[in-house]
PDB file of C-alpha atoms and ligand atoms in Angstrom:
ATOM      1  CA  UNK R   1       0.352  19.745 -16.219  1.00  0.00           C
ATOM      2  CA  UNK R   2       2.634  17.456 -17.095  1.00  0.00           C
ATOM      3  CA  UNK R   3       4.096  14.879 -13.870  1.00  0.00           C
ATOM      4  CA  UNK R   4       5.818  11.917 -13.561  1.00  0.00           C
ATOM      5  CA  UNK R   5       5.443   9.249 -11.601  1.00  0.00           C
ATOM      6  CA  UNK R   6       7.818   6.285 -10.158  1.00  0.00           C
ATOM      7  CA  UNK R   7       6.433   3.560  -8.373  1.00  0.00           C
ATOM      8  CA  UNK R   8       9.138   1.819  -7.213  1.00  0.00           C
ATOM      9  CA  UNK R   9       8.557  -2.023  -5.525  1.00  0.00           C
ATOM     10  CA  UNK R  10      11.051  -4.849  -4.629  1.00  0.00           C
ATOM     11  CA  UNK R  11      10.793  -6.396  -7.716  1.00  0.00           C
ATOM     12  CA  UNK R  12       9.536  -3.825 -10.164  1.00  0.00           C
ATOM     13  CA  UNK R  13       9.850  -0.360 -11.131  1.00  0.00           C
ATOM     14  CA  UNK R  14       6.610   1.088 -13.031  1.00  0.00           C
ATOM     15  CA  UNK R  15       7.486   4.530 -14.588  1.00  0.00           C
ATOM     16  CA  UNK R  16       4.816   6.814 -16.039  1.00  0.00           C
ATOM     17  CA  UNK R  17       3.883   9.844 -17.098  1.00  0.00           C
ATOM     18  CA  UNK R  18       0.303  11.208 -16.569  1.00  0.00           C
ATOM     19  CA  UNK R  19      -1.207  15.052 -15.823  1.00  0.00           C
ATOM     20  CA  UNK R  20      -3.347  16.323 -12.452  1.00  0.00           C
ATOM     21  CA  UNK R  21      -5.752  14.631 -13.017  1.00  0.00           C
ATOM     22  CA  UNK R  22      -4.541  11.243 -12.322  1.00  0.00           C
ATOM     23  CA  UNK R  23      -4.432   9.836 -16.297  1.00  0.00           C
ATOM     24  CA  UNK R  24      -1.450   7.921 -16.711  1.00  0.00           C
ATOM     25  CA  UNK R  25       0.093   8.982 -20.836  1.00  0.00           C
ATOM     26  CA  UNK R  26       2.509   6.339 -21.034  1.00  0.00           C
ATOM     27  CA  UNK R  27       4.461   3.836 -19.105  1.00  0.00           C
ATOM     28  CA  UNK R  28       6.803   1.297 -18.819  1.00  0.00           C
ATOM     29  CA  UNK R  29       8.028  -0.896 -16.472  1.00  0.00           C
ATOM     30  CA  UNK R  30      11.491  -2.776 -15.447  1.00  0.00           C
ATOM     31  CA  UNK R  31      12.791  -5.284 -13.036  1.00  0.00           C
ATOM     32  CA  UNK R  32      14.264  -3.891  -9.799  1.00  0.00           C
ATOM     33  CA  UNK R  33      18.101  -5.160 -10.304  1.00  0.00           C
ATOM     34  CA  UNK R  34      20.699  -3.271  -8.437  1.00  0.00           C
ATOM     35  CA  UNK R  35      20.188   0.375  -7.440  1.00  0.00           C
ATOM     36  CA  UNK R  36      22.735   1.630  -9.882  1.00  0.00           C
ATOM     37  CA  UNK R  37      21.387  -0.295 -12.909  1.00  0.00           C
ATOM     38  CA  UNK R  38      17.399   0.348 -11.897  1.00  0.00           C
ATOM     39  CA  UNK R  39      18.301   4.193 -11.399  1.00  0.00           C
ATOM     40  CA  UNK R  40      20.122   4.639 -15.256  1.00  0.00           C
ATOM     41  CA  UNK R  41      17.086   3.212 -16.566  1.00  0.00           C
ATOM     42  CA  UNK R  42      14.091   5.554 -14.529  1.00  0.00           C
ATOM     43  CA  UNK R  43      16.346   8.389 -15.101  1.00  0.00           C
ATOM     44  CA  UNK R  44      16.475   7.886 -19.189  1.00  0.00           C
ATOM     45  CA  UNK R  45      12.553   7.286 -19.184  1.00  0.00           C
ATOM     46  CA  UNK R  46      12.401  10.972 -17.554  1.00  0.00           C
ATOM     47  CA  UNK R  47      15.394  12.407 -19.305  1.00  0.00           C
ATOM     48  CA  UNK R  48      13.402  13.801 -22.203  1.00  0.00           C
ATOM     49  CA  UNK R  49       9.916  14.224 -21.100  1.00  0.00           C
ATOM     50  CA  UNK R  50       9.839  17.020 -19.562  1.00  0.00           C
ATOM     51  CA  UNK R  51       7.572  16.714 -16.702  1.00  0.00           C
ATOM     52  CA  UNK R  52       7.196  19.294 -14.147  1.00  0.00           C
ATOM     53  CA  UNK R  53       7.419  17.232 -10.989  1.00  0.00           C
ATOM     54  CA  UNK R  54       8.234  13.941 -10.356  1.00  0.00           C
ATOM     55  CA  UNK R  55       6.368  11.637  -7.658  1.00  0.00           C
ATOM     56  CA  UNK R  56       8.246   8.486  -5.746  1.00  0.00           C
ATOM     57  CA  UNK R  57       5.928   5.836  -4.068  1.00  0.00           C
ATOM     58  CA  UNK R  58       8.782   3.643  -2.981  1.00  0.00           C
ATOM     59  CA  UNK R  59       8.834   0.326  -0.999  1.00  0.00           C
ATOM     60  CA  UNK R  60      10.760   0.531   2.252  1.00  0.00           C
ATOM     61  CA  UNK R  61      11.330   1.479   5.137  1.00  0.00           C
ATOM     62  CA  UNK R  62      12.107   4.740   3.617  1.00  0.00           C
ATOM     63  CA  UNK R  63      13.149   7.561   5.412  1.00  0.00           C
ATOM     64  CA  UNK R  64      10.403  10.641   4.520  1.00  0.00           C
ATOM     65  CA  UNK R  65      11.427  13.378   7.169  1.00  0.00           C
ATOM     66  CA  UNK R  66      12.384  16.390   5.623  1.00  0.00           C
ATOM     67  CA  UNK R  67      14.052  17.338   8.457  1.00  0.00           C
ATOM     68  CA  UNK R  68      16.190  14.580   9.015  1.00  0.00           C
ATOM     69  CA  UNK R  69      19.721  14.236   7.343  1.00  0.00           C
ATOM     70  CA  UNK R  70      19.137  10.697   5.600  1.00  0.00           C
ATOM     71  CA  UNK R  71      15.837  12.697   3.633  1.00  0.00           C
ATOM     72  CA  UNK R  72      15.502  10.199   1.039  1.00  0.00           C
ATOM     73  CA  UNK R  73      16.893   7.121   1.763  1.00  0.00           C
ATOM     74  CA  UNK R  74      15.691   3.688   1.465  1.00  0.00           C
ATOM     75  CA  UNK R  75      16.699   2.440   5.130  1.00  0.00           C
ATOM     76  CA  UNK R  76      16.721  -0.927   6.055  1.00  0.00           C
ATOM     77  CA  UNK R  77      15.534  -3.089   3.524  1.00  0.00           C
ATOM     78  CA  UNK R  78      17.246  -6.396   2.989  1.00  0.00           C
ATOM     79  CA  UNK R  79      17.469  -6.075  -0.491  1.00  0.00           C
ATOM     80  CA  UNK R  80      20.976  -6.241  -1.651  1.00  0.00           C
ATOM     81  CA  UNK R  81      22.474  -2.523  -2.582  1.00  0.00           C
ATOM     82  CA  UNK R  82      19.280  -0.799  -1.529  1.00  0.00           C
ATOM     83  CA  UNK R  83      19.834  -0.654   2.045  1.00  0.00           C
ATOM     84  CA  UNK R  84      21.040   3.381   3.376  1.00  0.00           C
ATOM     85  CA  UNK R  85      20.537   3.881  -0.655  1.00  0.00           C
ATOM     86  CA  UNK R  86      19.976   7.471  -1.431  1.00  0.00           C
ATOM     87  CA  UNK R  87      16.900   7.287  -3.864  1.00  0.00           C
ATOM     88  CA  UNK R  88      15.463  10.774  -4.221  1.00  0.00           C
ATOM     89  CA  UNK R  89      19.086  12.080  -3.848  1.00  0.00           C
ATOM     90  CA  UNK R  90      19.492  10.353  -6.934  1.00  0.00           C
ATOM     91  CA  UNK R  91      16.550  11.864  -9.072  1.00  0.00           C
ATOM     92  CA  UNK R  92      17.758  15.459  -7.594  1.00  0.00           C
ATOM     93  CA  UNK R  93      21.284  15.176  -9.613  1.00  0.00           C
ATOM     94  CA  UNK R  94      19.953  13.725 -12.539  1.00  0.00           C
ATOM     95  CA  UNK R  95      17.116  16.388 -12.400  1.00  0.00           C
ATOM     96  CA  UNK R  96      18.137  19.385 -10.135  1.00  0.00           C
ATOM     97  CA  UNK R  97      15.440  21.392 -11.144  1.00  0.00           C
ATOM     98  CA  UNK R  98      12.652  19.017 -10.878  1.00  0.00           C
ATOM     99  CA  UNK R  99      10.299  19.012  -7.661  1.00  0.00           C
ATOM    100  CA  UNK R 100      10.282  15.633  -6.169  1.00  0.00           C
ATOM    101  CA  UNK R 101       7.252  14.120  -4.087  1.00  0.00           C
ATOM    102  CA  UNK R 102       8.587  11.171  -1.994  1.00  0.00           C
ATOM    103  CA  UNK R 103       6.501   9.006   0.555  1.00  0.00           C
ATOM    104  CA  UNK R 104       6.324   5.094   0.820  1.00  0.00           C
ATOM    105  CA  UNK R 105       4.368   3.556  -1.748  1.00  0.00           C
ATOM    106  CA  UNK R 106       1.220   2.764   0.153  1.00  0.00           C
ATOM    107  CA  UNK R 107       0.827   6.646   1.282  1.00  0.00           C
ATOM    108  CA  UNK R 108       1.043   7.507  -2.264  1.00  0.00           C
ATOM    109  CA  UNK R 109      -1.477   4.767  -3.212  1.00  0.00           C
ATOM    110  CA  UNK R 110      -3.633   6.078  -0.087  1.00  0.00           C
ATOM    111  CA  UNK R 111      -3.340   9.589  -1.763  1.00  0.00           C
ATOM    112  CA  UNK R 112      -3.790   8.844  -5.029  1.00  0.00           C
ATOM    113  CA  UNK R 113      -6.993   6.741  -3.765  1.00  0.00           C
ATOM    114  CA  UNK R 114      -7.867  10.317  -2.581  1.00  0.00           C
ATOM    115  CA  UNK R 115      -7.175  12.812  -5.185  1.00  0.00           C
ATOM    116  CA  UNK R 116      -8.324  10.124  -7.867  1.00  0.00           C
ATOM    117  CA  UNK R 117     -10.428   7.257  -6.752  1.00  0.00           C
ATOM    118  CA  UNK R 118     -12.758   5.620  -3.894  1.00  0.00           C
ATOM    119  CA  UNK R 119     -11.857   8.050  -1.862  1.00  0.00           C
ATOM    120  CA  UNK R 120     -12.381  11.223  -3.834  1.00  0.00           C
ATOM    121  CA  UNK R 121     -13.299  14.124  -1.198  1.00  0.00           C
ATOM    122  CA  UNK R 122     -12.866  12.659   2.288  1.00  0.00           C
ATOM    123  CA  UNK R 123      -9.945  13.667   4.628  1.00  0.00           C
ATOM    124  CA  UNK R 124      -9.395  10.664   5.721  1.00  0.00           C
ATOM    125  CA  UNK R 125      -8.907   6.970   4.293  1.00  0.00           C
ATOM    126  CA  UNK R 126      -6.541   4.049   4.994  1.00  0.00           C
ATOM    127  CA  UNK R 127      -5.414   1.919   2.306  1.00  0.00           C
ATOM    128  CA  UNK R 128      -4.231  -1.171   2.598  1.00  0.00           C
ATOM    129  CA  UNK R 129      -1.799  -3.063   0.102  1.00  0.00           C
ATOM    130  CA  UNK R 130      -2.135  -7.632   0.892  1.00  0.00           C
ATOM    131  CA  UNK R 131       0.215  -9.400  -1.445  1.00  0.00           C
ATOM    132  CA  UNK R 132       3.853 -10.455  -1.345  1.00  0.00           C
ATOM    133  CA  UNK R 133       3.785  -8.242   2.188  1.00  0.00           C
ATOM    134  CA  UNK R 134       1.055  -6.163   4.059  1.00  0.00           C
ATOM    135  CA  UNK R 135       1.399  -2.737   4.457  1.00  0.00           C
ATOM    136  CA  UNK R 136      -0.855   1.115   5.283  1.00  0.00           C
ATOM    137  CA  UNK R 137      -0.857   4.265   4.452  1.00  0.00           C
ATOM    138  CA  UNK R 138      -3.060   6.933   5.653  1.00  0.00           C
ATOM    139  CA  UNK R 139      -5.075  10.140   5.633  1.00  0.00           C
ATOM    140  CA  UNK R 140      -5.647  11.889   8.752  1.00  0.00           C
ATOM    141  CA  UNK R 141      -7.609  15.319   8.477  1.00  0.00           C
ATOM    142  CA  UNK R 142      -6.149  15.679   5.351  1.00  0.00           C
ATOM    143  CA  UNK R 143      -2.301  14.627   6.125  1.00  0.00           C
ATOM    144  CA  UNK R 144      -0.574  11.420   5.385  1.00  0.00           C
ATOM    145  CA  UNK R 145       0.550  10.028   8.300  1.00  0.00           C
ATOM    146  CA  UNK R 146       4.025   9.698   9.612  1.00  0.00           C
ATOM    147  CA  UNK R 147       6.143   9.903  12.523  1.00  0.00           C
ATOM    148  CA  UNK R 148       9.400   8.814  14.052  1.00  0.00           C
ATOM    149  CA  UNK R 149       9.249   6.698  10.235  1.00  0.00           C
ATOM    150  CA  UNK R 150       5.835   5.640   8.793  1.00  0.00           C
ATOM    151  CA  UNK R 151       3.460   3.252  10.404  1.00  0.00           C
ATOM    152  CA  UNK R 152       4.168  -0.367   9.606  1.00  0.00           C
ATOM    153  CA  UNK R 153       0.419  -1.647   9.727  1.00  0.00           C
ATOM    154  CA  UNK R 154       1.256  -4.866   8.159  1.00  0.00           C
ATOM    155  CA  UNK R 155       3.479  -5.963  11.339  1.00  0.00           C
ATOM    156  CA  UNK R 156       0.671  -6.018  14.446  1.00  0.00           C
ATOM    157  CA  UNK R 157       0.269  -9.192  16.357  1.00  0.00           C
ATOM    158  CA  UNK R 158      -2.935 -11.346  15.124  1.00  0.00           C
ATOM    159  CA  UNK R 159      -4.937 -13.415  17.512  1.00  0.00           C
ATOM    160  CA  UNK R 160      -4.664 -17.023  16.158  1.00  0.00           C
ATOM    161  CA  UNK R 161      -7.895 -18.590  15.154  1.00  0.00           C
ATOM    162  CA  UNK R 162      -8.420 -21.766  16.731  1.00  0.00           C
ATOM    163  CA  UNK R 163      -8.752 -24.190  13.555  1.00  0.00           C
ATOM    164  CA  UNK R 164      -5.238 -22.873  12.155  1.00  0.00           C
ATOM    165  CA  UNK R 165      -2.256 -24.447  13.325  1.00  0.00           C
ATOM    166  CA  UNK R 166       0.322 -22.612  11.232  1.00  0.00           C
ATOM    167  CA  UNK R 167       2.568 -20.433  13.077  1.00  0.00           C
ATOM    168  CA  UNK R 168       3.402 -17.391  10.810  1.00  0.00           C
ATOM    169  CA  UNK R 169       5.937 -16.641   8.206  1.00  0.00           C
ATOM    170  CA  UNK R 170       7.288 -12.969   9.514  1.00  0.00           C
ATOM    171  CA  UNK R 171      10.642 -13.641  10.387  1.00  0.00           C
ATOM    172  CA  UNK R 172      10.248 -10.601  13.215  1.00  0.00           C
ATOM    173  CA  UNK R 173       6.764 -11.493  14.895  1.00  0.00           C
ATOM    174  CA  UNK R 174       6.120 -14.823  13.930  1.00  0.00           C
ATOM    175  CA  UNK R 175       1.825 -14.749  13.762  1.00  0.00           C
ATOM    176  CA  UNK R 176       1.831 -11.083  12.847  1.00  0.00           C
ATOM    177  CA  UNK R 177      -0.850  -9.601  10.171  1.00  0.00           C
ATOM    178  CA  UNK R 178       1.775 -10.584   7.578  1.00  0.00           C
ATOM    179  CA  UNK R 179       2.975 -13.257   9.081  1.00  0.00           C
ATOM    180  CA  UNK R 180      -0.841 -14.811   8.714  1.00  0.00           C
ATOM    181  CA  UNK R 181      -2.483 -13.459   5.545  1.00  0.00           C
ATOM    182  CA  UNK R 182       0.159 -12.102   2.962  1.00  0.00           C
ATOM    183  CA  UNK R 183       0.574 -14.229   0.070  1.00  0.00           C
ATOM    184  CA  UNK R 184       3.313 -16.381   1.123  1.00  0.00           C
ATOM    185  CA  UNK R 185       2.032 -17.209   4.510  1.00  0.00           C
ATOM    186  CA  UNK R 186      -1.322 -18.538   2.399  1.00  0.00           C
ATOM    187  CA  UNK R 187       1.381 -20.660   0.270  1.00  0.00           C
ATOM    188  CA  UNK R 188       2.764 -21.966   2.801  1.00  0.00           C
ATOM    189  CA  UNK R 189       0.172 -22.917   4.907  1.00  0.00           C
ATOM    190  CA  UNK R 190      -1.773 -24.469   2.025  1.00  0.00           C
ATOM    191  CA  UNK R 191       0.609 -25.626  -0.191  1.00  0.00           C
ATOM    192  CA  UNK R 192      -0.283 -23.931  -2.964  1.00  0.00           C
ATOM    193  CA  UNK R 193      -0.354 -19.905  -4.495  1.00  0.00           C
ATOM    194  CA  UNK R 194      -3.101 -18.473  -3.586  1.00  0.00           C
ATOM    195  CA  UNK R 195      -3.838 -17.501  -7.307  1.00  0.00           C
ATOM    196  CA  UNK R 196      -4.297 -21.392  -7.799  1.00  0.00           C
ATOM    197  CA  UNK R 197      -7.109 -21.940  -4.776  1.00  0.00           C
ATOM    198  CA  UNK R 198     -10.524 -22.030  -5.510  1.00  0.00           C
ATOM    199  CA  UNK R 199     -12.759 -19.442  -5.059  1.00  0.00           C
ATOM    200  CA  UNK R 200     -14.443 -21.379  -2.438  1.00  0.00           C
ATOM    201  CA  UNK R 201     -11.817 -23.012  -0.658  1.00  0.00           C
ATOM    202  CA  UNK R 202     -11.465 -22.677   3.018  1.00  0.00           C
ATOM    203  CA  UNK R 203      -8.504 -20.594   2.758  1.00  0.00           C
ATOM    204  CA  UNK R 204     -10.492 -17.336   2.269  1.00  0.00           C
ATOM    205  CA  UNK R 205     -12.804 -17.606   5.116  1.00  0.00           C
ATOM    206  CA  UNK R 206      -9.447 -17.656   7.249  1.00  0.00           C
ATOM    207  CA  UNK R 207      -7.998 -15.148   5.674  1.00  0.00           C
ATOM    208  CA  UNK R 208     -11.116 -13.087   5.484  1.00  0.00           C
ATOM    209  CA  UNK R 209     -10.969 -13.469   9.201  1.00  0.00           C
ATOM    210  CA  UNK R 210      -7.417 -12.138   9.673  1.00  0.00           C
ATOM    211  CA  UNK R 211      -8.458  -8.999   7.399  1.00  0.00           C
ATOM    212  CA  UNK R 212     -10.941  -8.485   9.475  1.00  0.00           C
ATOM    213  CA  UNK R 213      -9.278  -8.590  12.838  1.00  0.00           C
ATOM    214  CA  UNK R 214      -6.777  -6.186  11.122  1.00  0.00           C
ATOM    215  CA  UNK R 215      -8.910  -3.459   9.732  1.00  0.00           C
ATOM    216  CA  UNK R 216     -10.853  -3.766  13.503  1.00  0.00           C
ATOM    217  CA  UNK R 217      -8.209  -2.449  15.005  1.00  0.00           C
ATOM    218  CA  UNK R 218      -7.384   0.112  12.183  1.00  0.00           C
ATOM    219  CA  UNK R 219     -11.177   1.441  12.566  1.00  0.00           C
ATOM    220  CA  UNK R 220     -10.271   1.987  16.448  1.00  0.00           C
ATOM    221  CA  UNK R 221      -7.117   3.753  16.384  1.00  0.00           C
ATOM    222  CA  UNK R 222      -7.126   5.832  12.834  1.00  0.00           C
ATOM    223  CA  UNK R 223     -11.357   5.830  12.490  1.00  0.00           C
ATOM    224  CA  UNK R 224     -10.584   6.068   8.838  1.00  0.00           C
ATOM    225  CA  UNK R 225     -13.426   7.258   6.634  1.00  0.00           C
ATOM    226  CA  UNK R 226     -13.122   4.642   4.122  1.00  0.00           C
ATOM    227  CA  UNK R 227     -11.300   1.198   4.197  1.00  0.00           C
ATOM    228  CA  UNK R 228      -9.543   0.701   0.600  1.00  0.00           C
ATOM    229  CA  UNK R 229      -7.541  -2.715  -0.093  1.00  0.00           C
ATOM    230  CA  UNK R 230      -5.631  -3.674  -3.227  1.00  0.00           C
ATOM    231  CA  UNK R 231      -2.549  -6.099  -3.801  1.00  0.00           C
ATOM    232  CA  UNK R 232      -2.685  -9.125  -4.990  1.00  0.00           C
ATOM    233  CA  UNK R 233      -4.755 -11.600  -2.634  1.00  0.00           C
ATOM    234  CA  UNK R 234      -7.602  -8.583  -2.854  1.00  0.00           C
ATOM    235  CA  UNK R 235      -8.125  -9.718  -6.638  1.00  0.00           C
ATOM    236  CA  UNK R 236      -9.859 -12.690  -4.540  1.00  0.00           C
ATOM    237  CA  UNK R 237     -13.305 -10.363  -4.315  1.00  0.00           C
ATOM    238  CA  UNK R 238     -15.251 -13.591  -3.132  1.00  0.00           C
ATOM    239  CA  UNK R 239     -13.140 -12.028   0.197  1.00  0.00           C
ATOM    240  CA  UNK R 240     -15.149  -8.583   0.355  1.00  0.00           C
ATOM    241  CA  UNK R 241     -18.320  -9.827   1.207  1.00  0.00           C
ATOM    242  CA  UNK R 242     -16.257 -12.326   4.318  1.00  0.00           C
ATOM    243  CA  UNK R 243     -14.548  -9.721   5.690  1.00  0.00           C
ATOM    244  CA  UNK R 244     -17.721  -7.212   6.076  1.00  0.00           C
ATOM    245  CA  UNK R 245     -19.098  -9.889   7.983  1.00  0.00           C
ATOM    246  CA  UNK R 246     -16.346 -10.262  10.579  1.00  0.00           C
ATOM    247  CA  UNK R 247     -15.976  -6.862  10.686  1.00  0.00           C
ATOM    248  CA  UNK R 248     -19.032  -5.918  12.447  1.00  0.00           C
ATOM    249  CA  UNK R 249     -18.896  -9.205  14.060  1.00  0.00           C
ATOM    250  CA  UNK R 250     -15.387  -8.025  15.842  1.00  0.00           C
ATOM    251  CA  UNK R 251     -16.537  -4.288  15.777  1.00  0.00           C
ATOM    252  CA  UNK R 252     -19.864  -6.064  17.783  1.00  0.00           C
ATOM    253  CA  UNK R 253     -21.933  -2.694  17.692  1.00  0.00           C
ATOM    254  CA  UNK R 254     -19.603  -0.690  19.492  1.00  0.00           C
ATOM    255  CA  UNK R 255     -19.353   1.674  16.921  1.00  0.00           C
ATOM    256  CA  UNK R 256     -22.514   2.855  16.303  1.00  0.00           C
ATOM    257  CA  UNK R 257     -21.685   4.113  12.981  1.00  0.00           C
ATOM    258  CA  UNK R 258     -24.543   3.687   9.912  1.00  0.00           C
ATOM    259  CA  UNK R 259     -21.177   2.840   7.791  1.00  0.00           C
ATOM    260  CA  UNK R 260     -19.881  -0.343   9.594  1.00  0.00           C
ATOM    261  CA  UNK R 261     -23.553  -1.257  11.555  1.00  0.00           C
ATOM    262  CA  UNK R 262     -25.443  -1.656   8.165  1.00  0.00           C
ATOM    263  CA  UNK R 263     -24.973  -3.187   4.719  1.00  0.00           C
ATOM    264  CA  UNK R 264     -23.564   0.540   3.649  1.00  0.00           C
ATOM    265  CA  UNK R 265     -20.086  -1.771   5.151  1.00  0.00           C
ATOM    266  CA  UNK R 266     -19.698  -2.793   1.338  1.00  0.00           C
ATOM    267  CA  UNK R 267     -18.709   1.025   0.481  1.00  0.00           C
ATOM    268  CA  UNK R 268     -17.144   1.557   3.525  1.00  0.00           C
ATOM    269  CA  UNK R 269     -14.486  -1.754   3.000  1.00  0.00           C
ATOM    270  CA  UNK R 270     -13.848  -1.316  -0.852  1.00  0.00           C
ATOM    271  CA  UNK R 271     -11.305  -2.398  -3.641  1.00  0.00           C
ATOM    272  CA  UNK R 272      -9.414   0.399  -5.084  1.00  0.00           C
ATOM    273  CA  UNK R 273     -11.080   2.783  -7.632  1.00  0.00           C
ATOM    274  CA  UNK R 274      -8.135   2.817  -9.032  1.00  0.00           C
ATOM    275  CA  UNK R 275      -7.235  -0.934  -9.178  1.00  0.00           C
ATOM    276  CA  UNK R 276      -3.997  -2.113  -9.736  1.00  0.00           C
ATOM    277  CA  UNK R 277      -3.451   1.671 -10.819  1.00  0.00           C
ATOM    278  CA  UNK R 278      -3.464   3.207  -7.772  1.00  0.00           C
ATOM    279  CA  UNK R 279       0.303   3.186  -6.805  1.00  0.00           C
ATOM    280  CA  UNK R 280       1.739   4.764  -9.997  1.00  0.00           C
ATOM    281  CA  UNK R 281      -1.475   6.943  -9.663  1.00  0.00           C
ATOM    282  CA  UNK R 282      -0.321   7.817  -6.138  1.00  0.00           C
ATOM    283  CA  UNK R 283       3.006   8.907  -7.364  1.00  0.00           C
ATOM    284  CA  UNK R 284       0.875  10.963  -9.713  1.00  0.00           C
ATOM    285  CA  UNK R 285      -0.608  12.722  -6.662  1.00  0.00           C
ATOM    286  CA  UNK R 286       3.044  12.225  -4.934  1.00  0.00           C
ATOM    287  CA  UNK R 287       4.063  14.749  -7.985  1.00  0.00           C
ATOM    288  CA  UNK R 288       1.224  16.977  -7.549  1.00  0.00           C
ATOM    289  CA  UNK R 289       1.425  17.710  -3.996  1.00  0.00           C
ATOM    290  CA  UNK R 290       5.254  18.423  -5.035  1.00  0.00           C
ATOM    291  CA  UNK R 291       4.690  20.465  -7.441  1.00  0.00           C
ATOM    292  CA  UNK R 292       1.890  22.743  -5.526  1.00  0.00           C
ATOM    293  CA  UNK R 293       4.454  23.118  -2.226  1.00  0.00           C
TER     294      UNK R 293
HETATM  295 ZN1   ZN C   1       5.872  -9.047  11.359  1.00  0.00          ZN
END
C-alpha cells in the first residue's frame, strides 16, 4: 500500500512517501514559509505519486473534531498566515479523492510509536516531544486522545526546584513544563544551546528533574503503558538514566507497579524506536488509519 505522509512543524515541512508498514520510500523536506507557498510545494511532491491516503501530523493547536465546522484548521497559532488556516481543506481540493488522516503531530508520532516502534502492541502509550516546545499525544485503550481540542501536556504548572532561580519562558504560565525544560528555557537560563552543554553539566540533572515531575503526573492521570520521549533535548540520553531516578523518587512507591518500582523503569521511560522518524512515521500511521476507516 502505497501512503503518504506530511509532517508538518513551525519551521519545517517533511514530506514522504512510505507503505503500512511504516518504511518511509522517499522524502523531502522544505521550510515552513507562508501557508500558500508551503501548500504549492507539499501538494506537487504528492501530485504524481499516487498514494492511496495521505496522513497530516501537524503542529498546532489544530482543530481535529470531525464534527465541528472548522474540521481541519490550524487554530490559533501565532505564526503569521497560519492562524484559522484551512490545512486539510487544502489537501482535499488538490486531492478530492484521497483519504486524509489528520491529528496533531505528537498523536501521530504517539501512533506511529504504536503501529511501528517502542510501543508495538500495547493500547496505550504517551509520547512526549521536548525541543523548541513540549508537547503529548496519547493512546488510551486503543484511541488517541482528544476532547474539547487535544491535550496540551507541555503547558502544566511545574513546582520550582529550590536551587533554580529562573522564572520560566512560557509567555502564558510563566514556570510551566515548557516554560522550565524546552530548549529555549535551557538557553536562556544557561546562556548557552543546550546542544553546546556538556554532557555532565548541571543543566541535565535540573532538567532531568522537571521531566520527571512531568511524566509523574502523566503516570497518574493517563497510567500510560509506556513513556516514549523524542525532540531535540532527548538526544541528551545521559538524561534517561536521571529521570528514572526521580521518577520513582516522585512516584515514592505508590504505584506498586514492577514497571516503575524496579530497574524494568529503563523500558518503561524510553527514546523513540523510531527516533527522529517517528513523526513522518506517525503520519504514515495517520494515513493508514485513514485509509482503513
Ligand atoms: Zn505554558
Amino acid at each position: 500500500m502505497k501512503l503518504g505522509a506530511i509532517e508538518a512543524g513551525g519551521t519545517k515541512f517533511v514530506v514522504a512517501v512510505g507503505n503500512e508498514n511504516g518504511e518511509v520510500l522517499e522524502r523531502a523536506s522544505f521550510p515552513t514559509t507562508s501557508p500558500d507557498e508551503t501548500m504549492k510545494e507539499t501538494i506537487a511532491f504528492f501530485k504524481d505519486k499516487d498514494v492511496e491516503a495521505i496522513g497530516l501530523g501537524c503542529f498546532g493547536p489544530i482543530d481535529p473534531d470531525k464534527n465541528s465546522p472548522t474540521y481541519g484548521y490550524i487554530t490559533t497559532t501565532p505564526k503569521p498566515g497560519w492562524a484559522n488556516y484551512n490545512i486539510v481543506g487544502a489537501l482535499e481540493e488538490a486531492f478530492p479523492d484521497t483519504p486524509i488522516g489528520f491529528d496533531t503531530d505528537v498523536n501521530g508520532a504517539c501512533l506511529g510509536e504504536a503501529y511501528f516502534g517502542a510501543a508495538q502492541g500495547l493500547d496505550s502509550a504517551l509520547y512526549l516531544t521536548i525541543g523548541t516546545g513540549i508537547g503529548g499525544g496519547a493512546i488510551v485503550e486503543g484511541n488517541l486522545v482528544h476532547g474539547l481540542l487535544h491535550p496540551e501536556m507541555g503547558h502544566m504548572l511545574m513546582n520550582v526546584r529550590e536551587d533554580d532561580p529562573y522564572k520560566g519562558k512560557c509567555p502564558y504560565h510563566g514556570t510551566c513544563f515548557e516554560g522550565m525544560a524546552a530548549g529555549p528555557a535551557i538557553a536562556e537560563r544557561w546562556g548557552k544551546n543546550g546542544n553546546e552543554l556538556p554532557a555532565d553539566h548541571p543543566a541535565w540533572d535540573l532538567e532531568a528533574w522537571y521531566i520527571a515531575q512531568a511524566l509523574a503526573i502523566y503516570v497518574l492521570t493517563l497510567s500510560p503503558k509506556k513513556i516514549i520521549l523524542g525532540g531535540g533535548v532527548m538526544h541528551q540520553k545521559q538524561l534517561f538514566p536521571q529521570i528514572h531516578k526521580y521518577l520513582q523518587e516522585r512516584l515514592n512507591g505508590y504505584i506498586q507497579k514492577e514497571e516503575i518500582t524496579s530497574d524494568k523503569i529503563k523500558d518503561y521511560v524510553v527514546y523513540p524506536g523510531l527516533g527522529d522518524n517517528a513523526g513522518i512515521c506517525g503520519a504514515l500511521a495517520l494515513a493508514k488509519v485513514a485509509k482503513e476507516d
